[in-house]
């Protein structure tokens, strides 16, 4: 009996021209046919944003046996939606890969990240989703290690029997060090911390003031070895399973008491 | 001893000109001085998006004793950041109110919502945050009931001793029915479900195809009385405490087994 070929959806937030996207497409092709839909322009920091009230354009950028690449003028989440709810309406998708992101999405960044917004959205559709990020922002980052660990993780996820603890979505961050120096992977929890922003005021040529947002991450628990930030700083690939139920159950008894 | 006046930060995602924003400002003023910073233009569905790589403009729109209103050209989260990290650097804020949103943010909408993105961001700064939404999208919605329940909740939160289960962020949704018909409030969990999108293709005058994103919410558990969707459909105000740790702890043993 011939096994049906797998189908992988690839997306990202840096846009369809990013090198990390090409790396994710190459990685995905090792596992089956690939439909890739990425934003037409960079959409970093777009979180789980969706677009309504604006028309969106879909363009096929490349087609060959087993691969189609599209750009879409919306957010990363819009890309996932147009893939599932338009392009792939009659096809079974086996996995979503979002990335490979140029830059870390560890800790609180999971909430701001367009890469992870797309991965979370993918997991809503009942299939596993893997967000892959490399802790190097540069356009010419070296994706060798991220691809190798991405490959191992994708293979394990595709070949393992599922357990139903809700949608399976992984936030995978790879440290920016040579593959041989990586000490392995760690299953982690999201590190606590906050971006403390600095706003740099400037002036336009005609004297109007504007601001650039910049910031630095304050790690509230730098010594906690169970966190993704610790893993990355100590040479490990950090894998955090991500949930979509945002309910803070611990707060419920308190609220029952103070609000009723 | 004179008690120092409270300071409330108000923001939203519908923009500084929305009637729901004016309602939230009025509500907040009952509890202290108000700094209000809202997007210059509507930012619905912007989730927890942040803006970098683009300059942002801050404009003071109104000032009177105990009240300052600003517009900011970024996302709802950018508004919270410019408030805490620029405007209010040397002041203690007691509470963040985001809203009152024109439209529901119950169930999975908590992840797409700019209103809730801003509320979540506010809670990062270590103070309680309340996102307020009314299940009526119309610009001339009646905010009477939402204000009344918002008032009760804000009062309870401000006057209760804190318990530390992490940042306190509430997703409050008010059904679109007259105040007298509301049956009270319920502490709920986030309902499971998915927006299934439909993309309507159209053509520009010069023949280029584009898409409008529209969708319908599929409720996976319409009969679960502990969910926010059930509460709203049955005439209750739904209060869901929201957490910022996205780690899916239940999945960790499974991942330890399949990935290592």
PDB file of N, CA and C in Angstrom, chain B residues 8-12 20-29 33-38 67-68 70 79-80 83 88 93 95-100:
ATOM      1  N   UNK B   8      -5.245  56.408  36.802  1.00  0.00           N
ATOM      2  CA  UNK B   8      -5.710  55.322  35.925  1.00  0.00           C
ATOM      3  C   UNK B   8      -5.226  55.598  34.510  1.00  0.00           C
ATOM      4  N   UNK B   9      -4.675  54.570  33.861  1.00  0.00           N
ATOM      5  CA  UNK B   9      -4.328  54.664  32.438  1.00  0.00           C
ATOM      6  C   UNK B   9      -5.450  54.033  31.620  1.00  0.00           C
ATOM      7  N   UNK B  10      -5.958  54.792  30.646  1.00  0.00           N
ATOM      8  CA  UNK B  10      -7.013  54.265  29.780  1.00  0.00           C
ATOM      9  C   UNK B  10      -6.478  54.152  28.351  1.00  0.00           C
ATOM     10  N   UNK B  11      -6.792  53.049  27.700  1.00  0.00           N
ATOM     11  CA  UNK B  11      -6.424  52.887  26.299  1.00  0.00           C
ATOM     12  C   UNK B  11      -7.515  52.065  25.605  1.00  0.00           C
ATOM     13  N   UNK B  12      -7.357  51.835  24.306  1.00  0.00           N
ATOM     14  CA  UNK B  12      -8.326  50.990  23.588  1.00  0.00           C
ATOM     15  C   UNK B  12      -7.723  50.561  22.267  1.00  0.00           C
ATOM     16  N   UNK B  20     -16.752  54.314  22.714  1.00  0.00           N
ATOM     17  CA  UNK B  20     -16.412  53.391  23.806  1.00  0.00           C
ATOM     18  C   UNK B  20     -15.221  53.878  24.618  1.00  0.00           C
ATOM     19  N   UNK B  21     -14.302  54.563  23.952  1.00  0.00           N
ATOM     20  CA  UNK B  21     -13.136  55.139  24.642  1.00  0.00           C
ATOM     21  C   UNK B  21     -13.592  56.265  25.576  1.00  0.00           C
ATOM     22  N   UNK B  22     -14.471  57.115  25.070  1.00  0.00           N
ATOM     23  CA  UNK B  22     -15.009  58.192  25.909  1.00  0.00           C
ATOM     24  C   UNK B  22     -15.717  57.606  27.131  1.00  0.00           C
ATOM     25  N   UNK B  23     -16.440  56.515  26.929  1.00  0.00           N
ATOM     26  CA  UNK B  23     -17.138  55.860  28.050  1.00  0.00           C
ATOM     27  C   UNK B  23     -16.143  55.347  29.081  1.00  0.00           C
ATOM     28  N   UNK B  24     -15.032  54.767  28.606  1.00  0.00           N
ATOM     29  CA  UNK B  24     -14.016  54.243  29.535  1.00  0.00           C
ATOM     30  C   UNK B  24     -13.341  55.379  30.302  1.00  0.00           C
ATOM     31  N   UNK B  25     -13.107  56.497  29.619  1.00  0.00           N
ATOM     32  CA  UNK B  25     -12.493  57.653  30.283  1.00  0.00           C
ATOM     33  C   UNK B  25     -13.426  58.177  31.383  1.00  0.00           C
ATOM     34  N   UNK B  26     -14.709  58.303  31.068  1.00  0.00           N
ATOM     35  CA  UNK B  26     -15.690  58.753  32.079  1.00  0.00           C
ATOM     36  C   UNK B  26     -15.700  57.834  33.296  1.00  0.00           C
ATOM     37  N   UNK B  27     -15.725  56.540  33.008  1.00  0.00           N
ATOM     38  CA  UNK B  27     -15.717  55.534  34.070  1.00  0.00           C
ATOM     39  C   UNK B  27     -14.459  55.682  34.926  1.00  0.00           C
ATOM     40  N   UNK B  28     -13.314  55.816  34.278  1.00  0.00           N
ATOM     41  CA  UNK B  28     -12.037  55.882  35.004  1.00  0.00           C
ATOM     42  C   UNK B  28     -11.980  57.126  35.898  1.00  0.00           C
ATOM     43  N   UNK B  29     -12.553  58.233  35.426  1.00  0.00           N
ATOM     44  CA  UNK B  29     -12.474  59.487  36.192  1.00  0.00           C
ATOM     45  C   UNK B  29     -13.195  59.394  37.529  1.00  0.00           C
ATOM     46  N   UNK B  33      -7.334  60.440  38.856  1.00  0.00           N
ATOM     47  CA  UNK B  33      -6.827  61.142  37.681  1.00  0.00           C
ATOM     48  C   UNK B  33      -6.652  60.147  36.536  1.00  0.00           C
ATOM     49  N   UNK B  34      -6.768  60.677  35.331  1.00  0.00           N
ATOM     50  CA  UNK B  34      -6.733  59.792  34.167  1.00  0.00           C
ATOM     51  C   UNK B  34      -5.728  60.283  33.135  1.00  0.00           C
ATOM     52  N   UNK B  35      -4.860  59.379  32.700  1.00  0.00           N
ATOM     53  CA  UNK B  35      -4.052  59.597  31.496  1.00  0.00           C
ATOM     54  C   UNK B  35      -4.593  58.612  30.465  1.00  0.00           C
ATOM     55  N   UNK B  36      -5.007  59.110  29.326  1.00  0.00           N
ATOM     56  CA  UNK B  36      -5.583  58.251  28.299  1.00  0.00           C
ATOM     57  C   UNK B  36      -4.730  58.351  27.040  1.00  0.00           C
ATOM     58  N   UNK B  37      -4.292  57.208  26.539  1.00  0.00           N
ATOM     59  CA  UNK B  37      -3.481  57.157  25.313  1.00  0.00           C
ATOM     60  C   UNK B  37      -4.090  56.096  24.407  1.00  0.00           C
ATOM     61  N   UNK B  38      -4.617  56.525  23.276  1.00  0.00           N
ATOM     62  CA  UNK B  38      -5.290  55.575  22.379  1.00  0.00           C
ATOM     63  C   UNK B  38      -4.718  55.707  20.972  1.00  0.00           C
ATOM     64  N   UNK B  67      -7.180  65.152  33.847  1.00  0.00           N
ATOM     65  CA  UNK B  67      -7.359  64.345  32.619  1.00  0.00           C
ATOM     66  C   UNK B  67      -6.454  64.831  31.496  1.00  0.00           C
ATOM     67  N   UNK B  68      -5.722  63.904  30.918  1.00  0.00           N
ATOM     68  CA  UNK B  68      -4.986  64.180  29.683  1.00  0.00           C
ATOM     69  C   UNK B  68      -5.303  63.073  28.681  1.00  0.00           C
ATOM     70  N   UNK B  70      -4.254  61.554  24.867  1.00  0.00           N
ATOM     71  CA  UNK B  70      -3.304  61.563  23.765  1.00  0.00           C
ATOM     72  C   UNK B  70      -3.736  60.563  22.692  1.00  0.00           C
ATOM     73  N   UNK B  79       0.732  52.059  22.572  1.00  0.00           N
ATOM     74  CA  UNK B  79       0.133  53.108  23.423  1.00  0.00           C
ATOM     75  C   UNK B  79       0.455  52.859  24.894  1.00  0.00           C
ATOM     76  N   UNK B  80       0.354  51.607  25.321  1.00  0.00           N
ATOM     77  CA  UNK B  80       0.658  51.277  26.716  1.00  0.00           C
ATOM     78  C   UNK B  80       2.135  51.516  27.000  1.00  0.00           C
ATOM     79  N   UNK B  83       2.986  55.156  27.262  1.00  0.00           N
ATOM     80  CA  UNK B  83       2.443  55.684  28.516  1.00  0.00           C
ATOM     81  C   UNK B  83       3.376  55.355  29.684  1.00  0.00           C
ATOM     82  N   UNK B  88       4.688  58.416  31.827  1.00  0.00           N
ATOM     83  CA  UNK B  88       4.428  58.187  33.250  1.00  0.00           C
ATOM     84  C   UNK B  88       5.636  57.618  33.978  1.00  0.00           C
ATOM     85  N   UNK B  93       1.057  54.171  38.625  1.00  0.00           N
ATOM     86  CA  UNK B  93      -0.251  53.931  38.020  1.00  0.00           C
ATOM     87  C   UNK B  93      -0.959  52.854  38.841  1.00  0.00           C
ATOM     88  N   UNK B  95      -4.086  51.346  37.884  1.00  0.00           N
ATOM     89  CA  UNK B  95      -4.911  50.415  37.107  1.00  0.00           C
ATOM     90  C   UNK B  95      -4.855  50.809  35.638  1.00  0.00           C
ATOM     91  N   UNK B  96      -4.988  49.816  34.775  1.00  0.00           N
ATOM     92  CA  UNK B  96      -5.159  50.067  33.340  1.00  0.00           C
ATOM     93  C   UNK B  96      -6.558  49.610  32.943  1.00  0.00           C
ATOM     94  N   UNK B  97      -7.260  50.475  32.216  1.00  0.00           N
ATOM     95  CA  UNK B  97      -8.539  50.074  31.618  1.00  0.00           C
ATOM     96  C   UNK B  97      -8.371  50.152  30.106  1.00  0.00           C
ATOM     97  N   UNK B  98      -8.719  49.056  29.407  1.00  0.00           N
ATOM     98  CA  UNK B  98      -8.669  49.063  27.948  1.00  0.00           C
ATOM     99  C   UNK B  98     -10.076  48.842  27.420  1.00  0.00           C
ATOM    100  N   UNK B  99     -10.534  49.778  26.580  1.00  0.00           N
ATOM    101  CA  UNK B  99     -11.883  49.667  26.041  1.00  0.00           C
ATOM    102  C   UNK B  99     -12.561  51.022  26.035  1.00  0.00           C
ATOM    103  N   UNK B 100     -13.867  51.060  26.113  1.00  0.00           N
ATOM    104  CA  UNK B 100     -14.752  49.901  26.048  1.00  0.00           C
ATOM    105  C   UNK B 100     -14.848  49.492  24.588  1.00  0.00           C
TER     106      UNK B 100
END
